[in-house]
């Protein structure tokens, strides 16, 4: 794309109507509606002079053209790839005589942050500015974070260096999206802020040297508070209003991404991904335009199992995503961390982890290494309990944080620690209840203070409420007068504390608490609850609560994930109401599932790790991206899979199997018995097409897909476009207007799609479609019933 073409497309994105253009001389004139009914005009000259000598020789001609257009109003720019070759007085003359500003691409096309440069000290703090400051500080004290590049099976010593290299390089990416996954507490946020600070500093340095570059644009949960809706595109608008130095629009944001003037960095948006059905549609729309966008998405690894939207997108766009995973620290990393964090006290922490293998394993998660280091720093000679656990670390850390604030005089002794912990627990529950994820209104904290400190006078209560709002456990949200927890781990710890209290005293509130949000399998809240239930032998009580929550999907899911980790869970699972339930995203680990019935259950992205599946009833279950690890050659062949009528795909250790026939062969080869329905190739191709728009359980998946994604996937017939064209002719899908994509129908035919995918029922419309495309004589197409 020439500079003239870039300028023209950029002005369109900025909302200008293009008037006069001359590709030969590089002239663009445009205008758009301005304030007070007046039009804003802009003129850009992009002369096609590529060499410094050409620029110098043509200075006179350019001055002549500027003089001819001297009466043109509005902004005027001379846009050049480089100013090298211009004489010393040329730029000054064109500005003073003709009001023409000389710019290179990075100056003209970049939209600065309001806090860039020397004036930053006078600007109000924003989320991105805070992130930059924290990133610079984190980079000075961070420990290298080893990683695995999942999509290529590679490993490396430090993901920050890898990402800096990739985002800072000029080579084109073959995959526009980098996905970084990590468990809670693995240092994902530290990685993100360090990366943003480094890329932003590098970008500004390049801009000062007039080099093209990509401005890093970080999108964080803080922008939810000022967004018009809890969704991705409104968050982008809130980001631009908050961070950019001038008013602009989403089209310009998207232009910068696709034309190589920005990189998009997203972190902490797990809840938005789970709630915004169009999250990946927006991203997909951007990466399928002409250009070379670079996008980073950081999420907790548990989201891969709990978010259908993320799973769907990973399946649809696997060839456009490069996945990296932070891996646990080994001893070498822990030692490096100890030397950086504790300096001359590092030997104390190293000796502790060397003498206690479980503690070393725990410190494989950087967050817990930091908690242990804090303990050592505060009490370098103190003894730890022999069974010092993850939960004990969190509890000690929470109390230490609050104790330090008492010691520093940031909290008054008028409220004791136990009352304060109870109050903070209420704040955590309120944040959990907040469906828009905006944070907790400080007025609610004032109400809690009045309730907990009713015996104190108003002035003291108000002072204590202010101190609570400033607790380091909390951080401010961008929306005025709201706060949220600074650490997910501590937030979930308080939720676990409240879940235990409700479990004992109030089953109704217990169900309500666990019904607001699906917790990931590795949630601290669920682990804390599970530990208490184990200690008090209360598994039967949990089973009773689980049965009572059968009509409340989220609460049921959270209770079941808690029950799965109990020592006696195998016996309890035989009594649990699991048939035809949504068990997607759950993790069954090292459990004997003998004779447990999961008949008809939705097992999308469900993981079975080292489980004994002998006699486990999986007939009529939805198997879609279902993972069997450590079971493929032992008990898996002895499970009952029925006729595999709802089979989509499974992963056996690292091997993906995406056809029922291939799965049957594998089971039989290992000595088991399995059978599958035998739909014809055309019926299988149609199922694969419909599954791109409808999930195996019948829920809506996507409203549209680009042409490449529609045609991608396993080929059951030589030319999948035959089935696509027939589906268009029958009205199930339709070409998108103006773009290379297909949209699903919103007519009554959608119910036929759902019935075919979910129940294998062929309505007359499906039968007619298959009759049109199938070439097998007298074919029944599938064993499903005809609707």
XYZ file of C-alpha atoms in Angstrom:
787
model
C 0.000 0.000 0.000
C 1.385 3.391 -1.016
C 1.537 6.345 1.357
C -1.200 8.006 -0.690
C -3.456 4.947 -0.266
C -2.646 4.806 3.452
C -3.591 8.448 3.914
C -6.840 8.030 1.991
C -7.960 4.969 3.969
C -6.900 6.583 7.257
C -8.969 9.707 6.586
C -11.990 7.539 5.786
C -11.518 5.736 9.102
C -11.367 9.139 10.812
C -14.796 9.898 9.381
C -13.778 12.203 6.520
C -15.531 12.239 3.177
C -12.902 12.134 0.456
C -13.247 14.929 -2.069
C -10.407 15.684 -4.476
C -7.764 12.998 -5.003
C -4.858 12.768 -7.398
C -2.883 9.543 -7.141
C -0.219 10.861 -9.519
C 0.739 13.812 -7.306
C -0.456 12.210 -4.052
C -3.053 14.894 -3.239
C -5.993 14.124 -0.937
C -8.643 16.649 0.117
C -11.354 15.643 2.566
C -13.862 17.087 5.001
C -16.242 16.049 7.767
C -18.895 17.683 9.894
C -17.430 19.806 12.659
C -18.713 21.817 15.599
C -21.454 24.403 15.076
C -22.486 23.174 11.641
C -19.085 23.951 10.131
C -17.057 21.403 8.175
C -13.527 20.417 9.180
C -11.266 20.348 6.133
C -7.953 18.598 5.656
C -5.480 18.510 2.771
C -2.652 15.976 2.567
C 0.113 15.868 -0.059
C 1.955 12.551 -0.421
C 4.438 13.259 -3.241
C 5.907 10.078 -4.759
C 9.529 10.947 -4.092
C 11.378 8.022 -2.567
C 14.970 9.260 -2.501
C 16.484 12.240 -0.620
C 17.879 13.642 -3.870
C 14.409 13.592 -5.440
C 12.975 15.508 -2.488
C 15.608 18.206 -2.734
C 15.205 18.538 -6.533
C 11.416 18.873 -6.238
C 11.243 21.375 -3.370
C 10.424 24.164 -5.803
C 7.591 22.221 -7.393
C 6.098 21.421 -3.986
C 6.275 25.080 -2.945
C 4.465 26.005 -6.146
C 1.648 23.539 -5.424
C 1.321 24.771 -1.839
C 1.100 28.355 -3.131
C -1.665 27.367 -5.558
C -3.626 25.846 -2.664
C -2.792 28.610 -0.193
C -6.427 29.730 0.040
C -7.644 26.251 0.977
C -8.856 26.200 4.573
C -8.377 23.625 7.274
C -5.377 21.529 8.225
C -2.617 20.939 5.682
C 0.068 18.282 5.770
C 3.048 17.246 3.679
C 3.348 13.509 4.332
C 6.691 11.864 3.503
C 8.263 8.495 4.238
C 11.340 10.410 5.429
C 12.346 14.042 5.682
C 15.913 13.146 4.752
C 16.973 15.327 1.818
C 14.808 18.352 2.574
C 16.775 21.571 2.844
C 17.115 23.276 6.225
C 14.690 26.091 5.489
C 12.078 24.181 3.497
C 9.980 22.918 6.414
C 10.050 26.307 8.112
C 9.060 28.084 4.884
C 6.103 25.804 4.051
C 4.807 26.165 7.611
C 5.221 29.929 7.919
C 4.138 30.815 4.385
C 1.472 28.190 3.598
C 0.562 26.683 6.994
C 1.655 23.218 5.819
C 2.966 20.857 8.516
C 5.566 18.275 7.478
C 5.029 14.800 8.887
C 6.380 11.260 8.517
C 3.935 8.313 8.803
C 4.439 7.576 12.504
C 3.749 11.221 13.346
C 0.687 11.489 11.128
C -1.027 8.135 11.714
C -0.264 7.571 15.399
C -2.810 8.658 18.006
C -0.808 9.620 21.143
C -1.783 8.873 24.714
C -2.702 11.966 26.694
C 0.110 11.123 29.117
C 2.908 10.632 26.589
C 5.970 12.815 26.898
C 7.060 15.523 29.289
C 3.531 16.712 30.042
C 2.637 13.364 31.612
C 3.246 14.680 35.132
C 0.430 17.180 34.695
C -2.032 14.543 33.455
C -4.453 12.587 35.628
C -3.535 8.966 36.220
C -5.222 6.503 33.866
C -5.252 2.721 33.814
C -2.636 2.555 31.042
C -0.389 5.116 32.703
C -0.542 3.203 36.009
C 0.156 -0.013 34.122
C 3.236 1.544 32.536
C 4.618 2.716 35.883
C 3.974 -0.653 37.523
C 5.528 -2.396 34.527
C 8.730 -0.391 34.737
C 9.004 -1.195 38.430
C 8.158 -4.890 37.911
C 10.765 -5.262 35.172
C 13.510 -4.271 37.612
C 12.694 -7.014 40.111
C 11.019 -9.796 38.164
C 12.244 -13.369 37.846
C 12.393 -14.916 34.349
C 9.173 -16.804 33.548
C 9.721 -20.091 31.684
C 7.148 -20.995 29.052
C 5.947 -23.575 26.583
C 4.954 -22.573 23.054
C 2.062 -25.001 22.814
C 1.367 -24.619 19.115
C 4.958 -25.638 18.259
C 5.990 -27.796 21.209
C 8.874 -25.456 22.085
C 10.091 -24.317 25.495
C 11.953 -21.211 26.582
C 13.458 -19.590 29.687
C 11.531 -16.296 29.773
C 8.270 -15.403 28.050
C 8.789 -11.649 28.447
C 11.895 -11.747 26.240
C 10.094 -13.922 23.694
C 7.098 -11.569 23.483
C 9.288 -8.446 23.341
C 11.165 -9.995 20.452
C 8.009 -10.896 18.577
C 6.048 -7.679 19.160
C 9.109 -5.509 18.610
C 10.178 -7.233 15.398
C 9.288 -6.208 11.856
C 8.746 -9.687 10.393
C 5.157 -10.536 9.496
C 3.399 -13.058 11.725
C 1.829 -16.126 10.213
C -0.694 -16.105 13.093
C -2.067 -12.716 14.198
C -3.104 -13.733 17.744
C -0.860 -14.755 20.626
C -2.778 -16.437 23.443
C -1.022 -16.634 26.825
C -2.524 -18.967 29.419
C -1.462 -19.450 33.024
C -2.943 -20.650 36.320
C -3.927 -18.084 38.928
C -0.858 -16.696 40.682
C 1.594 -17.566 37.901
C 2.671 -13.989 37.299
C 0.576 -13.332 34.192
C -0.219 -9.778 35.267
C 3.445 -9.029 36.015
C 4.360 -10.351 32.589
C 1.678 -8.203 30.955
C 2.574 -4.942 32.670
C 6.311 -5.495 32.077
C 5.653 -6.184 28.399
C 3.465 -3.113 27.966
C 6.003 -0.817 29.644
C 8.839 -2.178 27.510
C 6.905 -1.956 24.241
C 5.610 1.543 24.987
C 9.092 2.825 25.857
C 10.515 1.181 22.746
C 7.735 2.651 20.600
C 8.266 6.215 21.838
C 12.014 5.915 21.248
C 11.364 4.812 17.681
C 8.838 7.580 17.144
C 11.390 10.181 18.219
C 13.651 8.762 15.532
C 10.720 8.980 13.064
C 10.623 5.209 12.567
C 7.396 3.369 11.898
C 6.251 1.280 14.832
C 3.270 -0.184 16.646
C 1.855 1.646 19.648
C 0.857 -0.940 22.302
C -2.830 -0.486 23.240
C -3.632 -2.261 26.551
C -7.222 -3.230 27.328
C -7.893 -3.957 31.012
C -10.933 -4.657 33.221
C -10.756 -1.076 34.547
C -12.345 0.220 31.327
C -15.534 -1.719 32.094
C -16.487 0.892 34.665
C -16.895 3.619 32.024
C -18.042 1.406 29.144
C -21.641 1.675 27.981
C -22.026 -2.120 28.260
C -19.959 -5.027 29.671
C -18.683 -6.017 26.228
C -15.500 -5.725 24.192
C -16.384 -3.021 21.678
C -17.816 -0.601 24.319
C -14.641 -1.200 26.347
C -12.569 -0.144 23.321
C -14.575 3.081 23.146
C -14.034 3.668 26.885
C -10.299 3.040 26.415
C -10.058 5.613 23.621
C -11.992 8.242 25.581
C -9.757 7.686 28.606
C -6.304 7.274 27.074
C -6.093 9.044 23.704
C -5.036 12.667 23.562
C -7.679 13.545 21.017
C -11.180 12.412 20.158
C -11.277 9.507 17.748
C -13.474 6.527 16.920
C -13.323 2.704 16.811
C -12.723 2.738 13.056
C -9.417 4.580 13.626
C -8.496 2.155 16.424
C -9.108 -0.752 14.053
C -7.219 0.971 11.225
C -4.154 1.404 13.443
C -4.250 -2.317 14.273
C -4.596 -3.579 10.729
C -2.158 -1.112 9.137
C 0.761 -1.763 11.439
C 0.564 1.294 13.713
C -0.638 -0.471 16.874
C -0.592 -3.774 18.743
C -3.558 -4.770 20.901
C -2.826 -6.232 24.344
C -5.732 -7.694 26.370
C -5.421 -8.942 29.957
C -7.779 -9.864 32.785
C -10.894 -9.998 30.599
C -11.916 -13.536 31.569
C -15.332 -12.407 32.819
C -15.947 -10.300 29.716
C -15.040 -13.260 27.491
C -17.520 -15.411 29.408
C -20.339 -12.868 29.195
C -19.913 -11.134 25.845
C -21.170 -13.452 23.065
C -19.660 -11.147 20.428
C -16.193 -10.892 22.005
C -14.460 -13.074 19.445
C -16.690 -11.941 16.604
C -15.178 -8.474 17.006
C -11.626 -9.835 17.116
C -12.328 -12.109 14.162
C -13.700 -9.191 12.187
C -10.442 -7.280 12.713
C -8.026 -10.088 11.850
C -9.933 -10.963 8.678
C -9.503 -7.498 7.175
C -6.637 -6.635 4.873
C -3.532 -5.988 6.934
C -1.356 -7.591 9.575
C -2.756 -7.046 13.095
C -0.940 -8.258 16.203
C -3.094 -9.166 19.185
C -2.143 -10.550 22.613
C -4.812 -12.178 24.799
C -3.852 -13.251 28.346
C -6.267 -15.487 30.289
C -6.273 -17.937 33.175
C -5.835 -21.434 31.786
C -9.040 -22.568 33.490
C -10.962 -20.421 31.007
C -10.052 -22.914 28.290
C -12.452 -25.319 29.984
C -15.064 -22.974 31.413
C -15.679 -20.595 28.499
C -17.565 -22.061 25.526
C -16.870 -18.875 23.568
C -13.103 -19.250 23.974
C -13.228 -22.966 23.178
C -15.271 -22.290 20.063
C -12.885 -19.639 18.857
C -9.834 -21.801 19.476
C -11.467 -24.476 17.341
C -12.578 -22.074 14.600
C -9.357 -20.063 14.409
C -6.697 -22.570 15.434
C -4.570 -21.648 12.416
C -4.570 -17.977 13.477
C -3.624 -18.453 17.142
C -0.179 -19.052 18.616
C -0.617 -20.342 22.172
C 1.979 -19.879 24.911
C 1.682 -21.248 28.430
C 3.565 -20.158 31.536
C 4.957 -23.259 33.219
C 5.646 -23.752 36.959
C 8.942 -22.585 38.390
C 11.495 -25.275 39.040
C 14.091 -25.004 41.807
C 16.425 -22.893 39.665
C 13.718 -20.239 39.204
C 12.843 -20.289 42.903
C 16.523 -19.765 43.780
C 16.764 -16.857 41.323
C 13.615 -15.353 42.783
C 14.927 -15.709 46.342
C 18.178 -13.891 45.489
C 16.319 -11.024 43.820
C 13.596 -10.753 46.435
C 15.476 -11.484 49.676
C 19.102 -10.734 48.777
C 21.184 -11.700 51.835
C 18.270 -13.658 53.362
C 17.793 -15.918 50.349
C 19.405 -18.962 51.990
C 16.564 -19.178 54.506
C 13.923 -19.575 51.794
C 16.109 -21.928 49.754
C 16.726 -24.183 52.744
C 13.003 -24.276 53.483
C 12.022 -25.427 50.006
C 14.922 -27.889 49.835
C 13.841 -29.525 53.083
C 10.151 -29.685 52.145
C 9.361 -30.973 48.637
C 5.692 -29.978 48.948
C 6.722 -26.414 49.716
C 8.992 -26.386 46.655
C 6.077 -27.614 44.550
C 3.900 -24.855 45.991
C 6.542 -22.254 45.132
C 6.323 -23.356 41.523
C 3.494 -20.795 41.473
C 5.165 -17.367 41.762
C 2.380 -15.908 43.899
C 3.005 -18.477 46.620
C 6.758 -18.001 46.376
C 6.135 -14.307 47.049
C 3.940 -15.100 50.064
C 6.585 -17.407 51.491
C 9.289 -14.805 50.832
C 7.230 -12.214 52.700
C 6.967 -14.609 55.642
C 10.733 -15.165 55.622
C 11.453 -11.436 55.330
C 9.244 -10.624 58.297
C 10.355 -13.545 60.458
C 13.655 -14.885 59.056
C 14.266 -17.304 61.951
C 10.679 -18.356 62.713
C 9.466 -21.905 62.256
C 6.801 -22.960 59.792
C 4.216 -25.619 60.630
C 5.205 -29.025 59.327
C 2.223 -29.204 56.955
C 2.326 -25.594 55.801
C -0.229 -25.510 53.006
C -1.342 -23.289 50.187
C -4.373 -22.098 52.137
C -2.291 -21.454 55.249
C 0.031 -19.298 53.130
C -2.893 -17.237 51.838
C -4.427 -16.826 55.284
C -1.097 -15.776 56.786
C -0.467 -13.384 53.909
C -3.883 -11.770 54.262
C -3.436 -11.233 57.971
C 0.132 -9.972 57.464
C -1.039 -7.378 54.933
C -3.636 -6.065 57.362
C -1.267 -6.267 60.325
C 1.271 -4.099 58.483
C -1.394 -1.481 57.892
C -2.172 -1.438 61.615
C 1.561 -1.125 62.367
C 1.947 1.790 59.944
C -0.973 3.596 61.514
C -3.064 3.254 58.347
C -5.772 1.498 60.375
C -7.101 2.548 63.746
C -7.371 0.043 66.571
C -11.025 1.059 66.975
C -11.817 -1.898 64.701
C -10.100 -5.173 65.557
C -8.718 -7.533 62.948
C -11.455 -10.181 63.194
C -14.208 -7.614 62.651
C -12.224 -6.126 59.798
C -11.804 -9.549 58.154
C -15.568 -10.131 58.446
C -16.226 -6.765 56.862
C -13.776 -7.422 54.011
C -15.488 -10.773 53.434
C -18.753 -8.891 52.904
C -16.988 -6.680 50.360
C -15.808 -9.820 48.504
C -19.357 -11.185 48.413
C -20.593 -7.871 47.019
C -17.947 -7.979 44.275
C -18.988 -11.541 43.426
C -22.619 -10.394 43.212
C -21.727 -7.586 40.800
C -22.735 -9.049 37.428
C -21.294 -6.100 35.449
C -17.906 -6.508 37.117
C -17.725 -2.777 37.851
C -16.365 -3.103 41.378
C -17.923 -2.365 44.757
C -19.518 1.011 45.427
C -17.708 2.733 48.317
C -21.136 3.721 49.683
C -21.643 0.016 50.394
C -18.429 -0.025 52.443
C -19.725 2.993 54.371
C -22.920 1.065 55.120
C -20.904 -1.925 56.337
C -18.802 0.307 58.576
C -21.960 1.796 60.083
C -23.290 -1.711 60.708
C -20.091 -3.172 62.167
C -19.208 -0.063 64.218
C -22.621 1.105 65.321
C -21.340 1.824 68.839
C -18.858 4.443 67.571
C -19.681 8.044 66.766
C -20.182 9.193 63.157
C -16.799 10.888 62.798
C -14.847 7.776 63.864
C -16.965 5.534 61.627
C -16.372 7.767 58.640
C -12.626 7.786 59.286
C -12.499 3.981 59.554
C -14.604 3.567 56.383
C -12.081 5.753 54.558
C -9.216 3.634 55.893
C -10.934 0.450 54.724
C -11.390 1.869 51.236
C -7.611 2.466 51.138
C -6.664 -1.078 52.186
C -3.910 -2.507 50.006
C -6.124 -5.594 49.575
C -8.310 -3.363 47.408
C -7.629 -1.145 44.424
C -9.665 1.581 42.862
C -11.779 1.083 39.785
C -11.731 3.770 37.111
C -15.386 4.538 37.773
C -15.544 7.099 40.530
C -16.150 5.765 44.041
C -15.744 2.063 43.292
C -13.108 -0.453 44.434
C -12.267 -4.074 43.698
C -9.886 -6.697 45.079
C -6.312 -6.311 43.939
C -5.639 -10.076 43.820
C -7.960 -12.819 42.513
C -6.399 -15.321 44.899
C -7.246 -13.284 48.011
C -10.697 -12.398 46.636
C -11.481 -16.087 46.167
C -10.071 -16.857 49.608
C -12.682 -14.607 51.225
C -15.424 -16.175 49.092
C -14.300 -19.592 50.331
C -14.488 -18.352 53.932
C -18.064 -17.204 53.388
C -19.004 -20.417 51.541
C -17.907 -22.440 54.585
C -19.996 -20.257 56.902
C -23.088 -20.616 54.702
C -22.519 -24.344 54.225
C -22.823 -24.851 57.949
C -25.647 -22.458 58.730
C -27.651 -21.479 55.660
C -28.021 -23.902 52.705
C -30.151 -21.402 50.757
C -27.505 -18.677 50.951
C -24.812 -21.277 50.198
C -26.546 -22.150 46.936
C -27.046 -18.486 46.101
C -23.384 -17.645 46.783
C -22.161 -20.412 44.479
C -24.765 -19.535 41.861
C -23.493 -16.094 40.820
C -20.375 -17.138 38.921
C -18.741 -20.315 37.659
C -15.467 -20.810 39.468
C -12.557 -22.458 37.640
C -11.522 -25.965 38.706
C -8.404 -24.590 40.443
C -10.350 -21.939 42.365
C -9.057 -21.141 45.844
C -12.666 -20.680 46.983
C -13.597 -24.235 46.035
C -10.360 -25.692 47.398
C -10.886 -23.970 50.735
C -14.469 -25.243 50.880
C -13.320 -28.747 49.922
C -10.652 -28.755 52.645
C -13.223 -27.842 55.315
C -15.697 -30.486 54.074
C -12.957 -33.122 54.139
C -11.851 -32.168 57.642
C -15.435 -32.341 58.915
C -16.426 -35.460 56.954
C -19.327 -33.530 55.434
C -19.350 -35.102 51.965
C -22.869 -36.476 52.375
C -24.095 -32.994 53.262
C -22.492 -31.596 50.113
C -24.150 -34.332 48.046
C -27.495 -33.306 49.525
C -26.829 -29.640 48.658
C -25.794 -30.709 45.144
C -29.038 -32.624 44.635
C -31.067 -29.655 45.872
C -29.261 -27.383 43.375
C -30.132 -29.587 40.386
C -32.172 -26.791 38.766
C -29.479 -24.144 39.263
C -26.749 -24.826 36.711
C -23.980 -22.537 38.017
C -24.376 -23.560 41.663
C -24.597 -27.215 40.629
C -21.376 -26.900 38.612
C -19.459 -25.281 41.481
C -20.698 -27.799 44.039
C -19.868 -30.724 41.763
C -16.346 -29.442 41.113
C -15.938 -29.199 44.900
C -17.264 -32.718 45.432
C -14.997 -34.181 42.721
C -11.918 -33.409 44.815
C -13.136 -35.082 48.032
C -11.331 -38.233 49.185
C -14.564 -40.285 49.039
C -15.877 -38.698 45.891
C -16.182 -41.971 43.920
C -18.899 -43.316 46.218
C -20.661 -39.947 46.318
C -20.601 -39.614 42.522
C -22.537 -42.867 42.194
C -25.377 -41.175 44.063
C -25.084 -37.780 42.372
C -27.622 -36.708 39.705
C -25.159 -36.540 36.796
C -27.143 -37.954 33.878
C -28.013 -35.429 31.135
C -26.368 -32.622 33.080
C -24.037 -29.906 31.819
C -20.652 -31.116 33.043
C -18.643 -29.087 30.540
C -15.280 -27.813 31.680
C -15.134 -29.937 34.842
C -11.928 -31.744 35.765
C -12.103 -35.321 37.086
C -8.654 -36.190 38.382
C -7.447 -39.573 39.723
C -11.003 -40.750 40.449
C -12.277 -44.328 40.119
C -15.448 -43.729 38.088
C -16.447 -47.391 38.059
C -20.175 -47.778 37.421
C -20.752 -44.007 37.576
C -23.379 -42.959 35.037
C -22.744 -39.900 32.890
C -25.369 -40.948 30.345
C -26.446 -38.075 28.120
C -24.233 -35.540 29.918
C -22.621 -32.607 28.143
C -18.895 -33.349 28.384
C -17.609 -30.503 26.199
C -14.018 -29.725 27.260
C -14.425 -31.951 30.316
C -11.132 -33.478 31.452
C -10.609 -36.998 32.783
C -7.073 -37.196 34.147
C -5.764 -40.567 35.384
C -9.302 -41.804 36.025
C -10.479 -45.421 36.122
C -13.372 -45.461 33.631
C -14.144 -49.181 33.850
C -17.900 -49.544 33.539
C -18.468 -45.783 33.429
C -21.625 -45.126 31.398
C -20.939 -42.476 28.765
C -23.709 -43.506 26.381
C -25.399 -40.620 24.544
C -22.960 -38.161 26.153
C -21.717 -35.194 24.163
C -18.029 -35.781 23.496
C -16.619 -32.546 22.100
C -13.002 -31.583 22.839
C -13.287 -34.007 25.757
C -9.897 -34.855 27.208
C -8.790 -38.292 28.422
C -5.278 -38.111 29.849
C -3.500 -41.143 31.298
C -6.534 -43.347 30.644
C -6.325 -44.120 26.943
C -4.601 -47.508 27.264
C -5.943 -48.639 30.606
C -9.598 -48.330 31.488
C -10.874 -46.223 28.596
C -11.667 -49.259 26.392
C -13.774 -50.661 29.229
C -16.107 -47.667 29.431
C -19.548 -47.807 27.799
C -19.771 -45.189 25.036
C -23.037 -46.395 23.516
C -23.372 -45.704 19.784
C -21.354 -42.432 19.903
C -24.232 -40.608 18.246
C -23.150 -37.290 19.821
C -19.426 -37.668 19.208
C -17.593 -34.610 17.888
C -13.978 -34.954 19.033
C -11.800 -36.148 21.917
C -8.168 -35.698 22.888
C -6.329 -38.785 24.079
C -3.239 -37.518 25.836
C -1.848 -35.313 23.012
C -3.655 -37.011 20.134
C -6.868 -35.507 18.765
C -9.514 -37.847 17.359
C -12.201 -36.070 15.363
C -14.364 -38.871 13.981
C -16.475 -41.493 15.724
C -15.204 -44.241 13.398
C -11.571 -43.472 14.243
C -12.410 -43.494 17.942
C -14.148 -46.876 17.592
C -11.109 -48.338 15.848
C -8.839 -47.078 18.610
C -11.034 -48.583 21.343
C -11.247 -51.930 19.535
C -7.470 -51.994 18.953
C -7.014 -51.656 22.723
C -9.282 -54.610 23.455
C -12.520 -52.772 24.099
C -15.936 -52.815 22.480
C -17.469 -49.790 20.799
C -19.798 -49.039 17.960
C -20.921 -45.928 16.178
C -23.820 -44.752 14.122
C -22.860 -44.776 10.485
C -24.094 -41.594 8.807
C -23.080 -41.064 5.229
C -20.240 -38.724 4.334
C -22.644 -35.948 3.290
C -24.515 -36.188 6.608
C -21.232 -35.984 8.517
C -20.149 -32.953 6.474
C -23.476 -31.251 7.176
C -23.128 -31.998 10.901
C -19.671 -30.427 10.868
C -21.062 -27.321 9.140
C -23.968 -26.914 11.580
C -21.658 -27.450 14.556
C -19.868 -24.273 13.546
C -23.046 -22.343 14.381
C -24.680 -24.556 17.049
C -23.017 -26.266 20.008
C -23.513 -30.013 20.465
C -25.961 -29.328 23.330
C -28.131 -27.189 21.036
C -27.118 -23.782 22.377
C -26.264 -21.020 19.921
C -22.584 -20.854 19.125
C -21.908 -18.205 16.455
C -24.168 -15.937 14.381
C -21.624 -15.761 11.569
C -18.274 -17.076 10.386
C -15.891 -15.996 7.663
C -15.694 -18.121 4.532
C -12.352 -19.649 5.479
C -13.684 -20.913 8.829
C -16.866 -22.277 7.241
C -14.838 -24.385 4.799
C -12.161 -25.409 7.324
C -12.126 -28.625 9.308
C -12.339 -32.328 8.573
C -13.343 -33.238 5.030
C -15.812 -36.096 4.793
C -16.421 -35.336 1.096
C -13.961 -34.048 -1.476
C -15.469 -30.567 -1.787
C -17.092 -29.133 1.393
C -18.340 -26.137 -0.592
C -20.998 -28.428 -2.093
C -22.601 -28.789 1.339
C -22.146 -25.077 2.085
C -23.849 -24.088 -1.172
C -26.693 -26.542 -0.552
C -27.183 -25.152 2.964
C -27.351 -21.649 1.471
C -29.889 -22.803 -1.146
C -32.008 -24.427 1.577
C -31.910 -21.273 3.724
C -29.931 -22.586 6.718
C -27.104 -20.122 6.173
C -26.724 -17.079 3.952
C -23.793 -15.108 2.558
C -23.037 -11.997 4.608
C -23.707 -8.683 2.949
C -20.523 -7.033 1.666
C -18.086 -9.425 3.359
C -16.662 -12.885 2.760
C -18.655 -14.577 5.484
C -21.771 -16.632 6.161
C -24.556 -15.932 8.670
C -26.913 -18.506 10.152
C -30.624 -18.275 9.624
C -32.920 -16.720 12.216
C -35.995 -18.353 10.700
C -37.809 -21.480 11.855
C -35.126 -23.503 10.066
C -32.820 -22.767 12.992
C -34.894 -25.140 15.143
C -34.252 -27.844 12.547
C -30.495 -27.168 12.778
C -30.634 -27.466 16.571
C -32.626 -30.712 16.491
C -30.203 -32.223 13.980
C -27.105 -31.302 16.001
C -28.485 -32.014 19.481
C -30.855 -34.967 18.959
C -29.826 -36.251 15.511
C -33.398 -35.687 14.302
C -33.793 -35.052 10.591
C -36.621 -32.669 9.844
C -38.008 -32.714 6.273
C -35.816 -29.712 5.453
C -32.689 -31.680 6.454
C -33.803 -34.770 4.546
C -34.383 -32.691 1.418
C -30.977 -31.047 1.703
C -29.170 -34.377 2.068
C -31.144 -35.877 -0.822
C -29.854 -33.040 -2.971
C -26.155 -33.586 -2.225
C -25.719 -37.269 -1.318
C -24.630 -39.497 -4.206
C -24.981 -42.871 -2.430
C -27.855 -44.940 -3.850
C -30.845 -45.423 -1.501
C -28.921 -43.778 1.332
C -30.663 -43.297 4.685
C -28.021 -40.631 5.455
C -28.069 -41.299 9.225
C -29.694 -43.555 11.777
C -31.399 -40.581 13.412
C -35.144 -40.370 13.546
C -36.921 -38.224 11.008
C -38.738 -35.252 12.531
